[in-house]
mmCIF file of C-alpha atoms in Angstrom:
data_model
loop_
_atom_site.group_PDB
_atom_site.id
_atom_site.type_symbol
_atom_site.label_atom_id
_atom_site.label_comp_id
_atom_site.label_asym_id
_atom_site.label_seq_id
_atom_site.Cartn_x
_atom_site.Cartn_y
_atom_site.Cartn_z
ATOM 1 C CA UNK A 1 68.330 27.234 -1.913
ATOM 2 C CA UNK A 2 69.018 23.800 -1.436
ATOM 3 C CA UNK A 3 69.235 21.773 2.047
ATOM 4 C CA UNK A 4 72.876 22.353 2.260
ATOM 5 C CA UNK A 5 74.175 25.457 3.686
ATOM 6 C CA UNK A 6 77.807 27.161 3.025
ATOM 7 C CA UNK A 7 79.502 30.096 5.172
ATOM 8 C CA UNK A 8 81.024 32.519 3.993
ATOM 9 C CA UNK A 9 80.146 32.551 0.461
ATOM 10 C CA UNK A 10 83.013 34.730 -0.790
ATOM 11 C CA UNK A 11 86.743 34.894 1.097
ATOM 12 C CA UNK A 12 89.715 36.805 0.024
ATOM 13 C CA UNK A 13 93.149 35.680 1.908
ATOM 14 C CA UNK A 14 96.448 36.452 2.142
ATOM 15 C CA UNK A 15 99.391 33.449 1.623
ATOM 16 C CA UNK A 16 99.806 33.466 5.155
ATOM 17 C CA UNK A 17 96.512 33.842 6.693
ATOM 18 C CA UNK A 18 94.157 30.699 8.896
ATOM 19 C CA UNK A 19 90.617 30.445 7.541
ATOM 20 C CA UNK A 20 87.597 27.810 7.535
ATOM 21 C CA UNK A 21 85.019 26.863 5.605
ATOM 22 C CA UNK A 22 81.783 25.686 7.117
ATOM 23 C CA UNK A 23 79.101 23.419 5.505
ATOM 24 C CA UNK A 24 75.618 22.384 7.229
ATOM 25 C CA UNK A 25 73.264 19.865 5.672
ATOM 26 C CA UNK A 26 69.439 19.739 7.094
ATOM 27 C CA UNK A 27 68.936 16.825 4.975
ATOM 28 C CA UNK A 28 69.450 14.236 7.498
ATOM 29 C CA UNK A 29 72.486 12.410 5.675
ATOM 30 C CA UNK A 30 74.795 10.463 6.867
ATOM 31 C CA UNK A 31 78.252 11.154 4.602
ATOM 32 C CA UNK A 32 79.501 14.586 3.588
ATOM 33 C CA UNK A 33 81.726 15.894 0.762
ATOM 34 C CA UNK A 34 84.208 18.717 0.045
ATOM 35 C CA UNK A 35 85.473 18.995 -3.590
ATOM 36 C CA UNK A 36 87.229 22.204 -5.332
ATOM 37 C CA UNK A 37 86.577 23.209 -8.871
ATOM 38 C CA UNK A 38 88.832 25.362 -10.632
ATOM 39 C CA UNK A 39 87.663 27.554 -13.804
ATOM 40 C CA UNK A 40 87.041 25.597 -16.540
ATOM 41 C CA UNK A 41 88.155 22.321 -14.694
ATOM 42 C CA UNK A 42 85.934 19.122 -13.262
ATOM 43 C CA UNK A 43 84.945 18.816 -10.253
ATOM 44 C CA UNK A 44 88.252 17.628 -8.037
ATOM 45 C CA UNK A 45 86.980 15.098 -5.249
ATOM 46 C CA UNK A 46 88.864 16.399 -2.027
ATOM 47 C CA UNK A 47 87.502 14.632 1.072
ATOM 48 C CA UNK A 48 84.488 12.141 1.880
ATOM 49 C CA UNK A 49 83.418 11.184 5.592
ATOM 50 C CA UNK A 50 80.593 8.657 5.839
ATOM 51 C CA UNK A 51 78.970 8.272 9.457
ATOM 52 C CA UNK A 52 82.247 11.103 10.434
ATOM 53 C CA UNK A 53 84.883 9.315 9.630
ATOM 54 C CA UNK A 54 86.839 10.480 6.756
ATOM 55 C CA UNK A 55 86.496 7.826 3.861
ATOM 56 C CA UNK A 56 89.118 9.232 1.584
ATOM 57 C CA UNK A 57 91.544 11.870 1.156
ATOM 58 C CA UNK A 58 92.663 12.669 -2.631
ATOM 59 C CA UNK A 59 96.246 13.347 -2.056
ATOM 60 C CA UNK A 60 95.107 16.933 -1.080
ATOM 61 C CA UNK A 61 98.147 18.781 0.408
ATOM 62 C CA UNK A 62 98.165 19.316 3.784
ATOM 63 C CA UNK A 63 97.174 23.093 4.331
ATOM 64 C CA UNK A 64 94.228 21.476 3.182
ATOM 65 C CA UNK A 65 92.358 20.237 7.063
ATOM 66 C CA UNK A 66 88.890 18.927 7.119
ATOM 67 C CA UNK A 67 86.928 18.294 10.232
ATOM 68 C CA UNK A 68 83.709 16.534 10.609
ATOM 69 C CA UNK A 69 82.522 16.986 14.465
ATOM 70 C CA UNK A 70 78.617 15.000 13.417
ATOM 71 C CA UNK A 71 76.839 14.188 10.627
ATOM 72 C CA UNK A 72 74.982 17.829 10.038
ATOM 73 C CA UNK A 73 78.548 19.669 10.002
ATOM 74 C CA UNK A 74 81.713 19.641 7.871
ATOM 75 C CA UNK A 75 84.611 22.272 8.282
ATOM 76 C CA UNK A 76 87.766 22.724 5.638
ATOM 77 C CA UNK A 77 90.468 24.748 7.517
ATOM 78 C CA UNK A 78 92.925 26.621 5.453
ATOM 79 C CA UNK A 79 96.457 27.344 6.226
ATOM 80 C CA UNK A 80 99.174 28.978 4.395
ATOM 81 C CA UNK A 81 97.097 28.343 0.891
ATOM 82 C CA UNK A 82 98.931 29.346 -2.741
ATOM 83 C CA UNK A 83 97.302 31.814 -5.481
ATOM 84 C CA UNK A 84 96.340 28.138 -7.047
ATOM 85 C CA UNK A 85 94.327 27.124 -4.362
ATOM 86 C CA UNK A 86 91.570 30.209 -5.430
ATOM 87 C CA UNK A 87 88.591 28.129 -6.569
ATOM 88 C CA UNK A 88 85.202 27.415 -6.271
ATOM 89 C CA UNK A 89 84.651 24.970 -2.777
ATOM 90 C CA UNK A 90 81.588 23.002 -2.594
ATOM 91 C CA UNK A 91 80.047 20.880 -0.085
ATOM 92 C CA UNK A 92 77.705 18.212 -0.595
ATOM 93 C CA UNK A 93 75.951 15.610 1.243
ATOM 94 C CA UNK A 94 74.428 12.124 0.718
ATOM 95 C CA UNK A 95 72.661 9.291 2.047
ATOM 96 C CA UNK A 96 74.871 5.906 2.417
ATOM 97 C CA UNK A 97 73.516 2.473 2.244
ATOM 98 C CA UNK A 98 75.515 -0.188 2.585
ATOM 99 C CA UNK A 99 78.486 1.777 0.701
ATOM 100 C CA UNK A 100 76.214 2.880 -1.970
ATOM 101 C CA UNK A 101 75.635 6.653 -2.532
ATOM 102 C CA UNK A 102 72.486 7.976 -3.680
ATOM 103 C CA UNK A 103 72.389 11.372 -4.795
ATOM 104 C CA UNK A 104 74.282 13.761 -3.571
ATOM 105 C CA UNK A 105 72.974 17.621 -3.134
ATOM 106 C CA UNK A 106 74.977 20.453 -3.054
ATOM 107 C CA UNK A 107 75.515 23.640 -1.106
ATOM 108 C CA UNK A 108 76.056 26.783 -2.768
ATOM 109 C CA UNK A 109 79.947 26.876 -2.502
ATOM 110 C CA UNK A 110 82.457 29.387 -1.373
ATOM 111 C CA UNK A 111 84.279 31.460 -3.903
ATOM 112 C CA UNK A 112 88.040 31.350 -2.759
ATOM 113 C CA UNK A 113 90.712 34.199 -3.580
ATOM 114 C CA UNK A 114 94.158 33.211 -2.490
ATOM 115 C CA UNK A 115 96.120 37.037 -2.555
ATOM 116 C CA UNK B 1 87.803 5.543 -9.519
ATOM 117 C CA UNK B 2 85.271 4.950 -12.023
ATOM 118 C CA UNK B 3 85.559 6.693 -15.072
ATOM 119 C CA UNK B 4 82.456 8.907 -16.843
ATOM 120 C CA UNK B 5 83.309 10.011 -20.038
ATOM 121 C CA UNK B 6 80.890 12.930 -21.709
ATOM 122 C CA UNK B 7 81.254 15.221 -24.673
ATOM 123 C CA UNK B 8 83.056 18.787 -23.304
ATOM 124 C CA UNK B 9 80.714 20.313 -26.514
ATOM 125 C CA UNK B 10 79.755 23.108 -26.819
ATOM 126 C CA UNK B 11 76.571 22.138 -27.720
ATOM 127 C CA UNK B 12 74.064 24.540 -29.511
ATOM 128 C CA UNK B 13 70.872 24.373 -30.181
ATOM 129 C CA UNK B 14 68.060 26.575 -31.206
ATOM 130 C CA UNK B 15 65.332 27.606 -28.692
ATOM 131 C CA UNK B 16 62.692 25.049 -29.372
ATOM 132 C CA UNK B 17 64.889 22.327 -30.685
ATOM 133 C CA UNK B 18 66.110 18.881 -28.492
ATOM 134 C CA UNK B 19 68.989 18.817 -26.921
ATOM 135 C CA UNK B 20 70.633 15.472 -26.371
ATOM 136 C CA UNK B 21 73.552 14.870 -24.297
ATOM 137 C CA UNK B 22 75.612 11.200 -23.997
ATOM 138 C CA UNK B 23 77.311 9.694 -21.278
ATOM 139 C CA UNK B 24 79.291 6.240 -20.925
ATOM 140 C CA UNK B 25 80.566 4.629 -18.029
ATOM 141 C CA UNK B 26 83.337 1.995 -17.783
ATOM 142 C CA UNK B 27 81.703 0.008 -14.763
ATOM 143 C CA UNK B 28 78.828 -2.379 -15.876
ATOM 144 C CA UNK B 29 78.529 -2.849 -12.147
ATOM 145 C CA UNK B 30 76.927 0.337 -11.394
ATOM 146 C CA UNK B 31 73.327 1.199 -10.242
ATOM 147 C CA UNK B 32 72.267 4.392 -9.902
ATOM 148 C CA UNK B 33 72.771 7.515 -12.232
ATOM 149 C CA UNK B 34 72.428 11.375 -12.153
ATOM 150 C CA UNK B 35 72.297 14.340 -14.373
ATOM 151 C CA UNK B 36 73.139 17.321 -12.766
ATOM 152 C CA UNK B 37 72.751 21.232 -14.153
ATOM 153 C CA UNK B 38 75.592 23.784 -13.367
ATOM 154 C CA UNK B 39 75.145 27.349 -14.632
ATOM 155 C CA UNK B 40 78.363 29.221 -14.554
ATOM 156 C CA UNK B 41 79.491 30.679 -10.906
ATOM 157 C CA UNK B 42 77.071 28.334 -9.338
ATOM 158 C CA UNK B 43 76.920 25.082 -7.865
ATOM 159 C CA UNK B 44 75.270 21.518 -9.559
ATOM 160 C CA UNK B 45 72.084 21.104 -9.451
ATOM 161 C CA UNK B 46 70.407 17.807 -9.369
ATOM 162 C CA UNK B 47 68.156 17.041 -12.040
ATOM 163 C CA UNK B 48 67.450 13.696 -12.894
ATOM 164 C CA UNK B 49 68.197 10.248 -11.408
ATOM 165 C CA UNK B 50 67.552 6.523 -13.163
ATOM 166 C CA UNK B 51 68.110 3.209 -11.747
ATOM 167 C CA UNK B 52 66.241 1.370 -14.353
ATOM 168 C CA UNK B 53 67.032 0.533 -17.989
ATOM 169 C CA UNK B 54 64.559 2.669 -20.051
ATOM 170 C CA UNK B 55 62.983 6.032 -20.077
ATOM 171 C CA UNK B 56 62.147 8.469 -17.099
ATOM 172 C CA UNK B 57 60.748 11.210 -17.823
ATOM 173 C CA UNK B 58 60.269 14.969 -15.662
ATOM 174 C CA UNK B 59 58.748 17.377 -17.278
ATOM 175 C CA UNK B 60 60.924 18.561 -20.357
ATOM 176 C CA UNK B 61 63.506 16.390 -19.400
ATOM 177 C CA UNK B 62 63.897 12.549 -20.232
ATOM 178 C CA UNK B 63 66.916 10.618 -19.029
ATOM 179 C CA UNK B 64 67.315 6.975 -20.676
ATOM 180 C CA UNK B 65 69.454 4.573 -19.767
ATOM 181 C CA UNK B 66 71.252 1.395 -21.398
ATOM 182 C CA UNK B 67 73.235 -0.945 -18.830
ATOM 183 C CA UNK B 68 74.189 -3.489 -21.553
ATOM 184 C CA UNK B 69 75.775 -0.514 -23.528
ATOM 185 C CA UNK B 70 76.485 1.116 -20.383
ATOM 186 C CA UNK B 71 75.394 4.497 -21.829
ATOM 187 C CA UNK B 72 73.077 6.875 -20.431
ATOM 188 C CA UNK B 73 71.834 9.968 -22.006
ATOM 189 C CA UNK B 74 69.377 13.329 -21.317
ATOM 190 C CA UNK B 75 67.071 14.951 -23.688
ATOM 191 C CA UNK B 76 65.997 18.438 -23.121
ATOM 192 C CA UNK B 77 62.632 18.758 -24.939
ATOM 193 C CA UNK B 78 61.399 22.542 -26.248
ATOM 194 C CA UNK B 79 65.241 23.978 -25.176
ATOM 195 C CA UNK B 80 64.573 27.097 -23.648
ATOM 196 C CA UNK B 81 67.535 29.806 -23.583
ATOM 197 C CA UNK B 82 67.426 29.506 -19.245
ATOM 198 C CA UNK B 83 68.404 26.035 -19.826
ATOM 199 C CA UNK B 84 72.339 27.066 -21.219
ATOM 200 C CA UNK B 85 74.329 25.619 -18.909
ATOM 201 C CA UNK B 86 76.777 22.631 -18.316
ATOM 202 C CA UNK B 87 75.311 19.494 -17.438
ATOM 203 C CA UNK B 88 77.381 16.793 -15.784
ATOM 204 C CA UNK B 89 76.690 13.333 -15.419
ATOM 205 C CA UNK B 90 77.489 10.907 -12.078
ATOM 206 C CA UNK B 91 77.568 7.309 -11.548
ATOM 207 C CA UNK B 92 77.708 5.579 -8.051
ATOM 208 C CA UNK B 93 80.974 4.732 -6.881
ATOM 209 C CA UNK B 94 80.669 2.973 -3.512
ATOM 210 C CA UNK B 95 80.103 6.008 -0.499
ATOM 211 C CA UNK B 96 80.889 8.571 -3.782
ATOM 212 C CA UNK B 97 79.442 9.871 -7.408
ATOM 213 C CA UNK B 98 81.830 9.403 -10.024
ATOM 214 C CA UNK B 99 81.286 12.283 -12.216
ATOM 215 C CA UNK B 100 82.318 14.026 -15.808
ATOM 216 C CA UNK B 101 83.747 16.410 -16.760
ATOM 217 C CA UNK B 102 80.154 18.115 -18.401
ATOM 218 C CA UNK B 103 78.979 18.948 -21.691
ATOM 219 C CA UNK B 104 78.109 23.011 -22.114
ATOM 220 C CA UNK B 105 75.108 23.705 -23.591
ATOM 221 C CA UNK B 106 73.868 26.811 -25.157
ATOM 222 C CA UNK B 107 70.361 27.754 -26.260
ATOM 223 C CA UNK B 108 70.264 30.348 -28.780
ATOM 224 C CA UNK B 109 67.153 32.246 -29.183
#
């Protein structure tokens, strides 16, 4: 287990349900990451906050909500979501200096079904 | 975004062998570069990181890294079945990793 903590690990939803995705990092880092990777795929960049505020925002559609209330905690909340939203979601987190990341480290993900 | 460009593979090797895995960058301006490990279902891995033109090694891993070619590659010494996987390389881009899109690598006994 790494330093970076993911709740739940496994969600099933319906098209119209409201979920969220939690992330924790005990690594003392100050910027935070969410990216989705389909099967097969890359990793997709989604959303960065450095220091909490959100850095950049890949064109992700809008049922797509992060929150980042300090720099130990990052949230995705999920809204009406499509059968092609079901991926893999992983957090990470880094250390920032002077808009330089070092390495990042990465939580274990959650495993997203959209029914 | 800066681009990191790997071979997708698959690349096999027999247990025992070396396994050697390329990445190029297009930024000559970056500093700092990672290997990363991914088995299937599971999340990257950190592996390696190298700041400096040359060798660093870790155990049966060495990561070596060109800036004036702006390549940077990982050798797996005495490949062991447990280390199949895909291994993706990152670059530092500003607050973010840049990263590609892996090579998958499979040990055959």
């Amino acid at each position: 287990e790494t330093g970076v903590t993911q709740t739940p690990r496994h969600l099933v939803m319906g098209m119209t349900n409201k979920k969220s995705l939690k992330c924790e990092q005990h690594l003392g880092h100050n910027a935070m990451y969410w990216y989705k990777q389909s099967a097969k795929k890359p990793l997709e960049l989604m959303f960065v906050y450095s220091l909490e505020e959100r850095v950049e925002n890949n064109s992700v559609p809008s049922r797509f909500s992060p929150e980042c209330p300090n720099s130990s905690h990052l949230f995705l909340h999920l809204h009406t979501l499509q059968p092609e939203d079901s991926a893999l979601y992983l957090c990470a987190s880094s250390q920032v200096v002077a808009v330089s990341s070092y390495e990042q480290y990465f939580g274990p993900g959650t495993r997203l079904t959209v029914t | 975004q800066k681009e990191v460009e790997q071979n997708s593979g698959p690349l096999s090797v027999p247990e025992g062998a070396i396994a050697s895995l390329n990445c190029t960058y297009s930024d000559r301006g970056s500093q700092s570069f990672f290997w990363y490990r991914q088995y299937s279902g599971k999340s990257p891995e950190l592996i390696m990181f190298i700041y400096s033109n040359g060798d660093k090694e870790d155990g049966r891993f060495t990561a070596q890294l060109n800036k004036a070619s702006q390549y940077v590659s990982l050798l797996i010494r005495d490949s062991q079945p447990s280390d199949s996987a895909t291994y993706l390389c990152a670059v530092n881009d500003d607050y973010k990793l840049s990263f590609g899109a892996g090579t998958t690598v499979t040990v055959r006994a």
